[in-house]
Every structure is written in structure tokens, then in C-alpha cells.
PDB file of C-alpha atoms in Angstrom:
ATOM      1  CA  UNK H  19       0.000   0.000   0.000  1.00 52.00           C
ATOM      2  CA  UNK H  20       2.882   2.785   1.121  1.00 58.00           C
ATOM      3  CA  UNK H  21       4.575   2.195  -3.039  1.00 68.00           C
ATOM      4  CA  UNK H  22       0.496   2.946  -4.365  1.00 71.00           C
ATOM      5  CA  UNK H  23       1.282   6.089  -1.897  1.00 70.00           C
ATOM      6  CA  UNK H  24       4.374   6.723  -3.006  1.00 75.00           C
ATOM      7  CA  UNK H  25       3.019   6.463  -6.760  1.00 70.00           C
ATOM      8  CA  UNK H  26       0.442   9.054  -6.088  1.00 80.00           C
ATOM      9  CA  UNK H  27       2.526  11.734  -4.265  1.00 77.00           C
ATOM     10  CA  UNK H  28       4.783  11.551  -6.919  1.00 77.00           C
ATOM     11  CA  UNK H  29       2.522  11.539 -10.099  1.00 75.00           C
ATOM     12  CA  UNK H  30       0.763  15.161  -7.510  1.00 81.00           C
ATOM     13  CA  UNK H  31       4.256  16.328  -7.630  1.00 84.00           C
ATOM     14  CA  UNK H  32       4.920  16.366 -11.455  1.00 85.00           C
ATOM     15  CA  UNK H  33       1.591  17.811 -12.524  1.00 88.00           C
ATOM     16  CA  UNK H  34       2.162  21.123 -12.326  1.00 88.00           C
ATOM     17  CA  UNK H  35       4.944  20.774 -14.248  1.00 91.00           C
ATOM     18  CA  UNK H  36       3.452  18.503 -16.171  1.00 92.00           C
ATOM     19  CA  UNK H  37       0.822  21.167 -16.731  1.00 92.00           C
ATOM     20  CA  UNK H  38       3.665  24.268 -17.410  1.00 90.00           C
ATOM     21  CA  UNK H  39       5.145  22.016 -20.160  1.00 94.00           C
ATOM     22  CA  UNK H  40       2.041  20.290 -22.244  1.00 94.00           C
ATOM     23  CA  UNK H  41       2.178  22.607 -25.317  1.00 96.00           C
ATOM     24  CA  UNK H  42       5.587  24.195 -24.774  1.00 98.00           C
ATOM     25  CA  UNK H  43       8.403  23.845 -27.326  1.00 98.00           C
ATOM     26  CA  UNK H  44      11.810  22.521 -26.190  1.00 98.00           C
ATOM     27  CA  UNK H  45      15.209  21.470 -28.206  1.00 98.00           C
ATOM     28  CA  UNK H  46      17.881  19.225 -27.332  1.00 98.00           C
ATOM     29  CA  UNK H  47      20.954  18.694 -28.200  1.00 98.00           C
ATOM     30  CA  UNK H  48      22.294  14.995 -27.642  1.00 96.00           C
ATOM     31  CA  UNK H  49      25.804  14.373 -27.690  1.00 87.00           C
ATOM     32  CA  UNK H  50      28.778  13.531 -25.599  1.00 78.00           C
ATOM     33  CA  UNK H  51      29.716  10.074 -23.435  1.00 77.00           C
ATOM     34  CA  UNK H  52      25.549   9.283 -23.296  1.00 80.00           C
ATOM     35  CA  UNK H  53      25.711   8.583 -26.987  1.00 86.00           C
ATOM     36  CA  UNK H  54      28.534   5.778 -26.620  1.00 84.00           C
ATOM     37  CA  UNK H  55      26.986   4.599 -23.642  1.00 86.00           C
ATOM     38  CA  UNK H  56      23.545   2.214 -24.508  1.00 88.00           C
ATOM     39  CA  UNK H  57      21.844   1.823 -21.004  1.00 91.00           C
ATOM     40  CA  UNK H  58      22.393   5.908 -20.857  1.00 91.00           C
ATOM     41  CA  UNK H  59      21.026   6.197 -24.664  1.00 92.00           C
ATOM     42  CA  UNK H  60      17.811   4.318 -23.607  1.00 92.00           C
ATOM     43  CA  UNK H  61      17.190   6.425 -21.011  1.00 93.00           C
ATOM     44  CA  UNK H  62      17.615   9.819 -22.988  1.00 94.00           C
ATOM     45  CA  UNK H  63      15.022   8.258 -25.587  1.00 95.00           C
ATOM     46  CA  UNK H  64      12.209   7.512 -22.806  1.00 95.00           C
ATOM     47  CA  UNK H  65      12.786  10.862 -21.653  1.00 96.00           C
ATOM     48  CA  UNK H  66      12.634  12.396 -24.997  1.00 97.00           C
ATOM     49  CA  UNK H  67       8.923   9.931 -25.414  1.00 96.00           C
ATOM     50  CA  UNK H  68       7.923  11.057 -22.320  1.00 95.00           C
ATOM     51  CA  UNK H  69       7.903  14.683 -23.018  1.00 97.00           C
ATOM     52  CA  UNK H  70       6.295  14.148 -26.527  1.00 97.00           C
ATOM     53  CA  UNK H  71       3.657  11.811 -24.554  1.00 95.00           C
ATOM     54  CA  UNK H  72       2.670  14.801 -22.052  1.00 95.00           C
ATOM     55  CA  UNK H  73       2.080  17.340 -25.337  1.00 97.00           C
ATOM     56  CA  UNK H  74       6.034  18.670 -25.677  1.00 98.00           C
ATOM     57  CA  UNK H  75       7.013  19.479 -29.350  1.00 98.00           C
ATOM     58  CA  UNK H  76      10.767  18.035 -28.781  1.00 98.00           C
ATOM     59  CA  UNK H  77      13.750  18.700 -31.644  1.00 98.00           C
ATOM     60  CA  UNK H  78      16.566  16.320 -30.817  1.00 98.00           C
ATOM     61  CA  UNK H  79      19.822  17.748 -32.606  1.00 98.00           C
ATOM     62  CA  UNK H  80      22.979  15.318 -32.301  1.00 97.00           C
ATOM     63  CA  UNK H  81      26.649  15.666 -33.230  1.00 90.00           C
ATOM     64  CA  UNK H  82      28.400  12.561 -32.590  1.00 90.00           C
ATOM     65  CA  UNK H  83      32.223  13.880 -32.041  1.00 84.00           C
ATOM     66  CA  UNK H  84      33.015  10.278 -30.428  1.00 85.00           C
ATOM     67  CA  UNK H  85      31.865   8.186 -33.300  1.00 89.00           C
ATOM     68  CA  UNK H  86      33.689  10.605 -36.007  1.00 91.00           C
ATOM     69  CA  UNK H  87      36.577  10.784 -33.765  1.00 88.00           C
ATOM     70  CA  UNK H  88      36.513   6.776 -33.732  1.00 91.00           C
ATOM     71  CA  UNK H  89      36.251   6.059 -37.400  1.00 92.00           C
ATOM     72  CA  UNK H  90      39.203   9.392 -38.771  1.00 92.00           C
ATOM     73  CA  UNK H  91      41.601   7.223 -35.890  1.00 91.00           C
ATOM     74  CA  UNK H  92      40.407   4.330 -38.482  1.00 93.00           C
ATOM     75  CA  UNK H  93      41.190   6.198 -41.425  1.00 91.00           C
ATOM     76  CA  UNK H  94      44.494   7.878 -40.384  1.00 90.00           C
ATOM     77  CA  UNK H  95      43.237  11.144 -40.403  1.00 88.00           C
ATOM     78  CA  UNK H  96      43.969  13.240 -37.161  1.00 86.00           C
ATOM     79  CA  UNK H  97      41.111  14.916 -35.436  1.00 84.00           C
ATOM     80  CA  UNK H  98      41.621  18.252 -35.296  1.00 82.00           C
ATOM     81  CA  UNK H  99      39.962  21.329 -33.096  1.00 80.00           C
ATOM     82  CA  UNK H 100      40.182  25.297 -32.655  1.00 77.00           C
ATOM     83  CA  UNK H 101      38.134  27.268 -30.075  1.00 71.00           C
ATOM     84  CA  UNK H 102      36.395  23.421 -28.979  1.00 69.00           C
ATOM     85  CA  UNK H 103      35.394  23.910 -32.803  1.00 73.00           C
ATOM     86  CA  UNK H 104      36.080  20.934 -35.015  1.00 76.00           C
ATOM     87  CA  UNK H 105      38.192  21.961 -38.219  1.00 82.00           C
ATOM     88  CA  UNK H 106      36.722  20.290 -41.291  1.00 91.00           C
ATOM     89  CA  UNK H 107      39.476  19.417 -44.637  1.00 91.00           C
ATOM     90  CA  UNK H 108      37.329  17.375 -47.576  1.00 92.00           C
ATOM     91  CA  UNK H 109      38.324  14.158 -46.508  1.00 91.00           C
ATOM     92  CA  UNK H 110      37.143  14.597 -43.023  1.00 92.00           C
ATOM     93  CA  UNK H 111      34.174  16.171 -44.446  1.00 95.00           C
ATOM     94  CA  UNK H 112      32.943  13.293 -46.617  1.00 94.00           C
ATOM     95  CA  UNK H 113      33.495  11.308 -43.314  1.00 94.00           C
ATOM     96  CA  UNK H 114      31.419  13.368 -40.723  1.00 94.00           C
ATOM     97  CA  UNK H 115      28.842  12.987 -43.108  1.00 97.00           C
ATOM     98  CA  UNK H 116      28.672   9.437 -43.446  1.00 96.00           C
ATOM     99  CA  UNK H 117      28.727   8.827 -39.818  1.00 95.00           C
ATOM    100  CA  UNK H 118      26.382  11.402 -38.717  1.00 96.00           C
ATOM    101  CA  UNK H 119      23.555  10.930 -40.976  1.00 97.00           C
ATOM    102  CA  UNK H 120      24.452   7.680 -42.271  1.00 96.00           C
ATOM    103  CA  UNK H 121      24.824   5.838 -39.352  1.00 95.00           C
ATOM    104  CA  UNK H 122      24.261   7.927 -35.886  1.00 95.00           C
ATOM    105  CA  UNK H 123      21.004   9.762 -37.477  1.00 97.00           C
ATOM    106  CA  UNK H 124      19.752   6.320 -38.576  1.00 97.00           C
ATOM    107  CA  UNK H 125      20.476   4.478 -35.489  1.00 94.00           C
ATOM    108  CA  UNK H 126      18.805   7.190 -33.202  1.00 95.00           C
ATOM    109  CA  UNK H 127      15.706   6.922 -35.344  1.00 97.00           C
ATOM    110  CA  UNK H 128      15.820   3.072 -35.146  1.00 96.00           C
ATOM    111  CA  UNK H 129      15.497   2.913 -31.515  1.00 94.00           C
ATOM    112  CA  UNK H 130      13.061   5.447 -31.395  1.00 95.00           C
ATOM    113  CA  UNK H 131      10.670   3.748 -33.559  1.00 96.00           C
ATOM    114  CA  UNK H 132      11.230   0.857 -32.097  1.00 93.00           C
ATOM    115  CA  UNK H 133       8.011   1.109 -30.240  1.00 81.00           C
ATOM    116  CA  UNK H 134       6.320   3.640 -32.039  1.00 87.00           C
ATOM    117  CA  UNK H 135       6.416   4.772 -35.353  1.00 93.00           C
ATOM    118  CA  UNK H 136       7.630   9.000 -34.213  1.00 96.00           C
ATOM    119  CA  UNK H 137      10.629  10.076 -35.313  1.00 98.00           C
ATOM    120  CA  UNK H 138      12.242  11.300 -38.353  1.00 98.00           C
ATOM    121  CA  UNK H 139      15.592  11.759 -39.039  1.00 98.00           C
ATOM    122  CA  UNK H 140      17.133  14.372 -41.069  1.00 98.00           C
ATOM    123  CA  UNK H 141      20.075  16.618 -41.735  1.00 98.00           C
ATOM    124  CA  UNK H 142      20.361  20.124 -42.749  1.00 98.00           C
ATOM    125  CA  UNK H 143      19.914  19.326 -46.165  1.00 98.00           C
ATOM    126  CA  UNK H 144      16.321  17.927 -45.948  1.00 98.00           C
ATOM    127  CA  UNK H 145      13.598  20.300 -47.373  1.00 97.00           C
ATOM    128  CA  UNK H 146      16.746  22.881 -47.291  1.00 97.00           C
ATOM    129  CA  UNK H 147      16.414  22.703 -43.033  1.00 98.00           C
ATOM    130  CA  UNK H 148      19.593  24.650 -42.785  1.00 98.00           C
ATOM    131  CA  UNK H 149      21.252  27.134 -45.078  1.00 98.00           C
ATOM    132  CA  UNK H 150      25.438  26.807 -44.087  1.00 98.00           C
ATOM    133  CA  UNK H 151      27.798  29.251 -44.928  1.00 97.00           C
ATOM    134  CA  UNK H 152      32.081  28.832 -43.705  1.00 96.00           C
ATOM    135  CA  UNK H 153      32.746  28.978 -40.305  1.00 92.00           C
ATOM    136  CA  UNK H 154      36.390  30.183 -41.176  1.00 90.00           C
ATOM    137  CA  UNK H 155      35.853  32.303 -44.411  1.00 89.00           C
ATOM    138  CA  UNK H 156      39.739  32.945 -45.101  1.00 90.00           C
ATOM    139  CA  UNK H 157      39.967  29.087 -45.329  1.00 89.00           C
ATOM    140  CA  UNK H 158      38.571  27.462 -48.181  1.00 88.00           C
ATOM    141  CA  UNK H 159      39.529  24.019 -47.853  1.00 90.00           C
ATOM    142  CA  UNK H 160      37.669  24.121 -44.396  1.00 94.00           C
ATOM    143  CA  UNK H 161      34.332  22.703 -44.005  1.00 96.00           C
ATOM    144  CA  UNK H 162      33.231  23.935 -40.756  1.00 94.00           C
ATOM    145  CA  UNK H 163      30.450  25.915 -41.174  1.00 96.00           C
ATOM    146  CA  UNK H 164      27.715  27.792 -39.740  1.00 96.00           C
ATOM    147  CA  UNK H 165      24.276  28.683 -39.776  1.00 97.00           C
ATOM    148  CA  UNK H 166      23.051  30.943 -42.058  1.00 98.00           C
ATOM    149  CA  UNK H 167      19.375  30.714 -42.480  1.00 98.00           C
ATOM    150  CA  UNK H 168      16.757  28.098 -40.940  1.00 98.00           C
ATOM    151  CA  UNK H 169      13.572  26.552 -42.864  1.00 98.00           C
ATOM    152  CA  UNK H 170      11.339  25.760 -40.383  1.00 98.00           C
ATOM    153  CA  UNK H 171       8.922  24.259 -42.984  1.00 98.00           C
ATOM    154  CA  UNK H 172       9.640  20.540 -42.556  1.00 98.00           C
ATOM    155  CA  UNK H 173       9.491  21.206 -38.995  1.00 98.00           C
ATOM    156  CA  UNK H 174       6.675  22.351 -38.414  1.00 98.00           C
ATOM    157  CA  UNK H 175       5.149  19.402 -41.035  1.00 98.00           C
ATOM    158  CA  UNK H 176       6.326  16.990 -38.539  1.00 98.00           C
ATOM    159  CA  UNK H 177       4.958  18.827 -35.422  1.00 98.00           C
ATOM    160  CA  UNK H 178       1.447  19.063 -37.339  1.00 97.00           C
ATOM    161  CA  UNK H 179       1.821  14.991 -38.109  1.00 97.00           C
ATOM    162  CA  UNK H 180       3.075  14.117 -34.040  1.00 96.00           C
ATOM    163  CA  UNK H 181       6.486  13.559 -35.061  1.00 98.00           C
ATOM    164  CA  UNK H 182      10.208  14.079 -33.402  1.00 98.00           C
ATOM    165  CA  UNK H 183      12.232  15.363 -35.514  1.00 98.00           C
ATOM    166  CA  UNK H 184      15.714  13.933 -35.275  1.00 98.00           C
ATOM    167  CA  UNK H 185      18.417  16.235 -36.766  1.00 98.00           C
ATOM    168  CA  UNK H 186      22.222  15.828 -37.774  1.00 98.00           C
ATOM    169  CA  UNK H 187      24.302  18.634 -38.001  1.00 97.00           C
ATOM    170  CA  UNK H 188      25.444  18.426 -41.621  1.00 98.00           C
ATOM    171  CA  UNK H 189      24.288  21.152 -43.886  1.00 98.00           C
ATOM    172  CA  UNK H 190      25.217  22.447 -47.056  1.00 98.00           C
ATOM    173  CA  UNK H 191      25.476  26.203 -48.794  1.00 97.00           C
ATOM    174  CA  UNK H 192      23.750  27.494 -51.373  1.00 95.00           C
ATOM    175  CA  UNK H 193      26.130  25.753 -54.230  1.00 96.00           C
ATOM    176  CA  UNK H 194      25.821  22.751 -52.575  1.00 96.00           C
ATOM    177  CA  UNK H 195      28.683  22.462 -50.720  1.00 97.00           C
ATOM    178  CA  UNK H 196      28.469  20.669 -47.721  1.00 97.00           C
ATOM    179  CA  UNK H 197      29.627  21.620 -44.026  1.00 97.00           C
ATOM    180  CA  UNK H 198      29.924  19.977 -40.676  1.00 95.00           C
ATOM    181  CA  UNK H 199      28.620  22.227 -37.946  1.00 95.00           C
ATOM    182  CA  UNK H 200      28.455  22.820 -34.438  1.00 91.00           C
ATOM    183  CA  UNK H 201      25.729  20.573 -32.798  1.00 94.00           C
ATOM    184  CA  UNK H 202      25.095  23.114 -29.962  1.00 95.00           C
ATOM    185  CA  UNK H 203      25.189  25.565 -32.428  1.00 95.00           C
ATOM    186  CA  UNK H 204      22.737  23.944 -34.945  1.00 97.00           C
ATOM    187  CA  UNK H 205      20.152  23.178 -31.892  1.00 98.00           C
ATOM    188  CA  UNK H 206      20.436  27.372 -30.781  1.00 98.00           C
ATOM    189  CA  UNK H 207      19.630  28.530 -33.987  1.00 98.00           C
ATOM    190  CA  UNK H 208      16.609  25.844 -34.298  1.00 98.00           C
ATOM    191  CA  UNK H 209      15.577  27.344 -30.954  1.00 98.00           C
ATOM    192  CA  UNK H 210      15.999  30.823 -32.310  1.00 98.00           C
ATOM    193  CA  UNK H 211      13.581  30.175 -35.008  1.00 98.00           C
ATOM    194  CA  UNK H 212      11.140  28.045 -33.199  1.00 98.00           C
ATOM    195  CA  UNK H 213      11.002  30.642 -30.297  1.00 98.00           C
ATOM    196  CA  UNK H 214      11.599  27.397 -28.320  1.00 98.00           C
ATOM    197  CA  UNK H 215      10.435  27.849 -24.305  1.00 98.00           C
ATOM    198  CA  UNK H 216      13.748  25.622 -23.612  1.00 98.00           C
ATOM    199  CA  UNK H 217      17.068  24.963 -25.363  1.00 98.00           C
ATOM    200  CA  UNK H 218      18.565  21.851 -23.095  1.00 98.00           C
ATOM    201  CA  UNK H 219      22.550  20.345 -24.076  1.00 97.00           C
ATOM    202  CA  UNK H 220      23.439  17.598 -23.004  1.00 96.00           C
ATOM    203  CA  UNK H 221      27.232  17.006 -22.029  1.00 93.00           C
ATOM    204  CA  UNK H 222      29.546  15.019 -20.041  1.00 92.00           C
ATOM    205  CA  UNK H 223      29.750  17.944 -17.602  1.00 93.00           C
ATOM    206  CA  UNK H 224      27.244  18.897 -14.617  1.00 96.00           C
ATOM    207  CA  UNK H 225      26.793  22.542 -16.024  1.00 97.00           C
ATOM    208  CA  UNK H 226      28.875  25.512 -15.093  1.00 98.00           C
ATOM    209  CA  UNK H 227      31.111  24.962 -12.465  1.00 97.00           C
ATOM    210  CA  UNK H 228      33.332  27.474 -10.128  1.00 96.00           C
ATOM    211  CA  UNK H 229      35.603  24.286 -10.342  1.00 95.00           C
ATOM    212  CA  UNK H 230      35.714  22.689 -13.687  1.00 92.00           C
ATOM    213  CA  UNK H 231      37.069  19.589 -11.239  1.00 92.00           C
ATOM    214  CA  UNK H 232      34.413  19.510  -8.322  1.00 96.00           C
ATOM    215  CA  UNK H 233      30.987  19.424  -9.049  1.00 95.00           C
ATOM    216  CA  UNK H 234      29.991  20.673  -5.849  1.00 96.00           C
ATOM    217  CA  UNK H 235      30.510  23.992  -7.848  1.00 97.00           C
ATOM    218  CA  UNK H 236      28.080  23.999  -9.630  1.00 98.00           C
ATOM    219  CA  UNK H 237      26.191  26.824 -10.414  1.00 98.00           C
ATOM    220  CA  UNK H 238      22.026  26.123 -11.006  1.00 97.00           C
ATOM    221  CA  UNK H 239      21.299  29.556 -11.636  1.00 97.00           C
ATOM    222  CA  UNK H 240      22.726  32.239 -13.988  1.00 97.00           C
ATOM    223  CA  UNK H 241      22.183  35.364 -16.347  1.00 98.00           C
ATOM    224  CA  UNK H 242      23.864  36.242 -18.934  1.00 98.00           C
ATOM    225  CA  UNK H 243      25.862  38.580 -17.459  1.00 98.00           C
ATOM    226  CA  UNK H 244      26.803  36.315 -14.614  1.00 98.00           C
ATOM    227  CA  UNK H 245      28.235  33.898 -17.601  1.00 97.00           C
ATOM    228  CA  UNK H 246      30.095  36.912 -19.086  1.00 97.00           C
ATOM    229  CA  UNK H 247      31.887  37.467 -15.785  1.00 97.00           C
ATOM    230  CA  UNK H 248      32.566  34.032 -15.553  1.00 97.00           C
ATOM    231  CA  UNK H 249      34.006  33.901 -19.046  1.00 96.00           C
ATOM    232  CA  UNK H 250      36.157  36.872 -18.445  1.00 96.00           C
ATOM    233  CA  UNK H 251      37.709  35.287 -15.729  1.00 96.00           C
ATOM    234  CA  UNK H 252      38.503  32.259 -17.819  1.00 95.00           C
ATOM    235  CA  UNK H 253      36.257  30.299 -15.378  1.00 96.00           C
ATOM    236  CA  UNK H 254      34.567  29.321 -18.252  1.00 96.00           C
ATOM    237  CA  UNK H 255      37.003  28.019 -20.841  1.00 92.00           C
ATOM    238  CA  UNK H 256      37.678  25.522 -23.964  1.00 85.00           C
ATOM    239  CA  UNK H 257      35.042  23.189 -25.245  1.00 84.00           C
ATOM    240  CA  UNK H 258      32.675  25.235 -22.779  1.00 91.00           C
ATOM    241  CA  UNK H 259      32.676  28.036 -24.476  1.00 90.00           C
ATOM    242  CA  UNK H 260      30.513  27.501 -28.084  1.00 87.00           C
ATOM    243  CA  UNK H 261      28.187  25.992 -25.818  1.00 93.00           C
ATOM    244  CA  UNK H 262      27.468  29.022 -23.782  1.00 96.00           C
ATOM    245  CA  UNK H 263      28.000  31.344 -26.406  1.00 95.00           C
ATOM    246  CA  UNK H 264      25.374  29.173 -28.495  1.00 94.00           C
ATOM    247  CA  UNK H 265      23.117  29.627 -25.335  1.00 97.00           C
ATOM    248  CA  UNK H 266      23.873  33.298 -24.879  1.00 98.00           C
ATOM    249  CA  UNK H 267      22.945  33.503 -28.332  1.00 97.00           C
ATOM    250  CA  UNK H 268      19.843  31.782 -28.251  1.00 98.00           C
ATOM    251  CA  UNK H 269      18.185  33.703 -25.075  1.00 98.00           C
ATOM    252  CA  UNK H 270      18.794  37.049 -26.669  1.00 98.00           C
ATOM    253  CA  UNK H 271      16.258  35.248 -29.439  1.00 98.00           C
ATOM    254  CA  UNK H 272      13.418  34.792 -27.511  1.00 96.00           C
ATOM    255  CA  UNK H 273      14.600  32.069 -26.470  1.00 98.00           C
ATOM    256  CA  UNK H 274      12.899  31.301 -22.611  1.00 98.00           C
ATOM    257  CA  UNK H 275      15.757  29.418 -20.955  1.00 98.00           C
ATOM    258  CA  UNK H 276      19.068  27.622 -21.950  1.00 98.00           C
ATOM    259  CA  UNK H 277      20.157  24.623 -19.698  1.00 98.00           C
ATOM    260  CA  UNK H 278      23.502  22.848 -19.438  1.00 98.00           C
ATOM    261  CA  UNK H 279      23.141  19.449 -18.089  1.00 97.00           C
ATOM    262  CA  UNK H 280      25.001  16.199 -17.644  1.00 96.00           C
ATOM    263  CA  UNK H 281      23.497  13.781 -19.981  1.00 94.00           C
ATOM    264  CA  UNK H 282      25.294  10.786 -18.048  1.00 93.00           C
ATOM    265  CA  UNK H 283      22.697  11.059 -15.252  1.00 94.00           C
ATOM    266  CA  UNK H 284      19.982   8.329 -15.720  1.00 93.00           C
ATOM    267  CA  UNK H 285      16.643  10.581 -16.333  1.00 94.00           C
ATOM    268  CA  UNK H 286      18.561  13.584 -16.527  1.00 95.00           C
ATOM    269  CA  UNK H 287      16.241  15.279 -19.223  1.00 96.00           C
ATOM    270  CA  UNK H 288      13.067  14.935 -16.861  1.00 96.00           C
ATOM    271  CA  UNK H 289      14.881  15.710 -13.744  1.00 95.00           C
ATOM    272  CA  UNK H 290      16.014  19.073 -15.506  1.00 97.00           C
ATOM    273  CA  UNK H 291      12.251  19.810 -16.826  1.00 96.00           C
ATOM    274  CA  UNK H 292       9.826  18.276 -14.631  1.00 95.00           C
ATOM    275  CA  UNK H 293      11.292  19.215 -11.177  1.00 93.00           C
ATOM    276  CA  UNK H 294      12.041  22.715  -9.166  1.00 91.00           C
ATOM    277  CA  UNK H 295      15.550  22.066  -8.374  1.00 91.00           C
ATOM    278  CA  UNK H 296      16.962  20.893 -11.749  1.00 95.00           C
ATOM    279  CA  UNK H 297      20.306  18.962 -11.872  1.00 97.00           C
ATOM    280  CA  UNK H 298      22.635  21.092 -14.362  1.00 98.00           C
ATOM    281  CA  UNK H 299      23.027  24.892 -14.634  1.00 98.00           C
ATOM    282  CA  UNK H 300      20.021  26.906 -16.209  1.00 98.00           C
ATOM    283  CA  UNK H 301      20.557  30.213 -17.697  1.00 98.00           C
ATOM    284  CA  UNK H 302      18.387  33.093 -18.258  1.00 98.00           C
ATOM    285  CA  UNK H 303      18.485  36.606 -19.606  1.00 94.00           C
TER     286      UNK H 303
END
């Protein structure tokens, strides 16, 4: 009788919140050690249900650094990165694309539909999603790139059908040309554009800590001048800083809230939404 209890008080407990997020809009961006990990990738996808089930339009965007690191160590190629930004030749290119959409887009969308026929997967290039443009424009043999324009169109289709979109961050320019971009940066400017209440990443990282070594420093709350302060500092450093920058970005947007959480935590999406305390760092304007 006390678990029927127990049941109860906590199904009273997550209405409200429940009731704050039913209609609401939220993006995610998957990537890190929970994408390797299968127990932890299972758990982000019930979460991800979940918040569709309750009446949350949910955008998953995924890079998949490990898996493209994995597969250039195959091919000899040497990963390399500037600012916590991946630089892009051709040859690395043509890779990122295969594994991201090829495989790590496809195999997300497998297990969702597992049970239930509600996800689609897609890339930048679908329906013309994303527009990219060079990242480094005094480099032409680099295909990093960033976003230029967003087509909400195919989006919004899905959202009118019941569907998750599932997006990998390839894109391509107006000649054609494709470009790997920033995960974090491709989910921000899909939040921009969908006014999205919530832009979540997921990372291998509690949030934004005082102590990039003790988690105990973590910081739940923040604006964005807070994170400014902390960036000037150098508190907040490395592969860090596209992701707040991205979330900086996306809350002077319109954007309602940006959250940095650790994606390793079992639940971790629907302990960051659904209760008051949160587990990673939310930030604010």
C-alpha cells in the first residue's frame, strides 16, 4: 500500500509541471559520453517519449564527435579542433557525413521507432532545413560551417503529423557544398527560429562549475551577465565556451531558458524539466 502512496505523491508532484510544459516547445541537443553509452542512450530516448507523450514538441539535434573521432583514428586522419570547434578538410568532411547521418542519425531513429512509429531523421539538407555558410571564411579548404538561415517548414510538417524530428548537423550552402557544424550551435539557432520555451545540451559535464574539477561547484542559476563574468575570468574556458556562447545567443532570441546538463545522469532530461531544483546549470536573460 505505502509504493500505491508513493506512486500518487509523486505523479501530484509532477503535474504542475506537467501542466507548465504540455504545449511548450523545447530542443535538445544529444551528444557527448551518453551517446557511446547504450543503457544511458535508452534512457535519454524515454525521456525524450515522455515529453512528446505529455504534449512537448521536442527537436533532438545530435553531433556525434566520439563516433567521427573513432572512425578518422580508423582512417588515419587526425582529429583536429580550434576554439572546442572541429576543423573540417574534404576528406574529413565526406566522413562526418557518413557517420552522422548515415549511421548515428539512422540508429537514433531506429530505436526510437522501435516502439512507435515518431521520429524522423534528417540533416540540414532535408527540405533545405539549414542554409550553411564557412565557419572560417579565409579558409577554403575548411568545411566547418555555420548557420546561415533556418527553414522551419519541414518542422513544423512533422509537429502538425506528431512527429520528433531527429536532426544531424550536416548542412550544405547554397552551391551545394556541404559543411559539418556545431551541434550546440545547430540546436540554438533551431531554438531561435522556433522561439523554443527551452534549449537543453546535453554534455559530459554537470553545467557551469566554479571548479571545472568539483561538481559541488556547480552553479544552477545564472544570467547572462553572470556567464560573461565568468568567461572573463577564464572560469569558463575551452570546449565550454561555443556551448554558452550558443546559449547566450539563443536567449537574446526569444529564447525562454538555456540549460547545461550532464546527460550521463539516468533521467537527466526529466529531472532538468519536470522538477524545481533541476540537476545542471540553467541560464536566463
Amino acid at each position: 500500500m505505502s509504493n500505491n502512496f508513493e506512486s500518487v505523491r509523486v505523479l501530484s508532484d509532477l503535474l504542475p509541471f506537467i501542466q507548465l510544459c504540455h504545449g511548450s516547445t523545447i530542443v535538445i541537443k544529444y551528444g557527448g559520453s551518453a551517446m557511446k553509452d547504450d543503457y544511458l542512450k535508452s534512457k535519454i530516448i524515454e525521456d525524450v517519449l515522455f515529453l512528446s507523450y505529455i504534449g512537448v514538441k521536442v527537436v533532438m539535434v545530435h553531433g556525434g564527435g566520439p563516433m567521427i573521432n573513432y572512425w578518422l583514428k580508423q582512417m588515419d586522419i587526425e582529429p583536429q579542433f580550434f576554439n572546442g570547434i572541429r576543423v573540417t578538410d574534404k576528406k574529413t568532411m565526406e566522413l562526418v557525413e557518413m557517420v552522422l547521418v548515415g549511421k548515428v542519425n539512422k540508429n537514433l531513429v531506429a530505436l526510437f521507432n522501435r516502439s512507435y512509429n515518431i521520429a524522423v531523421g534528417l540533416s540540414g539538407k532535408d527540405a533545405n532545413l539549414i542554409t550553411a555558410s564557412s565557419f572560417f571564411t579565409d579558409q577554403p579548404n575548411n568545411y566547418t560551417g555555420k548557420v546561415e538561415k533556418v527553414n522551419l517548414e519541414i518542422i513544423n510538417l512533422l509537429f502538425s503529423g506528431g512527429y520528433i524530428p531527429i536532426i544531424a548537423s550536416v548542412a550544405s550552402d547554397l552551391d551545394g557544398q556541404a559543411y559539418n557544424i556545431n551541434a550546440d550551435s545547430v540546436a540554438g539557432a533551431i531554438a531561435e527560429s522556433l522561439n523554443a520555451d527551452k534549449l537543453i545540451l546535453l554534455t559530459d559535464t554537470p553545467g557551469i562549475m566554479l571548479d571545472v574539477n568539483s561538481p559541488s561547484t556547480l552553479i544552477k542559476n545564472l544570467n547572462i551577465q553572470q556567464v560573461e563574468n565568468l568567461k572573463n575570468q577564464q572560469i569558463i574556458f575551452g570546449g565550454m565556451m561555443p556551448k554558452v556562447d550558443c546559449c547566450i545567443k539563443a536567449l537574446q532570441n526569444h529564447v525562454g531558458s538555456a540549460h547545461i546538463i550532464n546527460g550521463n545522469i539516468k533521467h537527466a532530461l526529466l529531472l532538468e524539466v519536470l522538477t524545481s531544483s533541476g540537476i545542471g546549470s540553467k541560464l536566463v536573460i
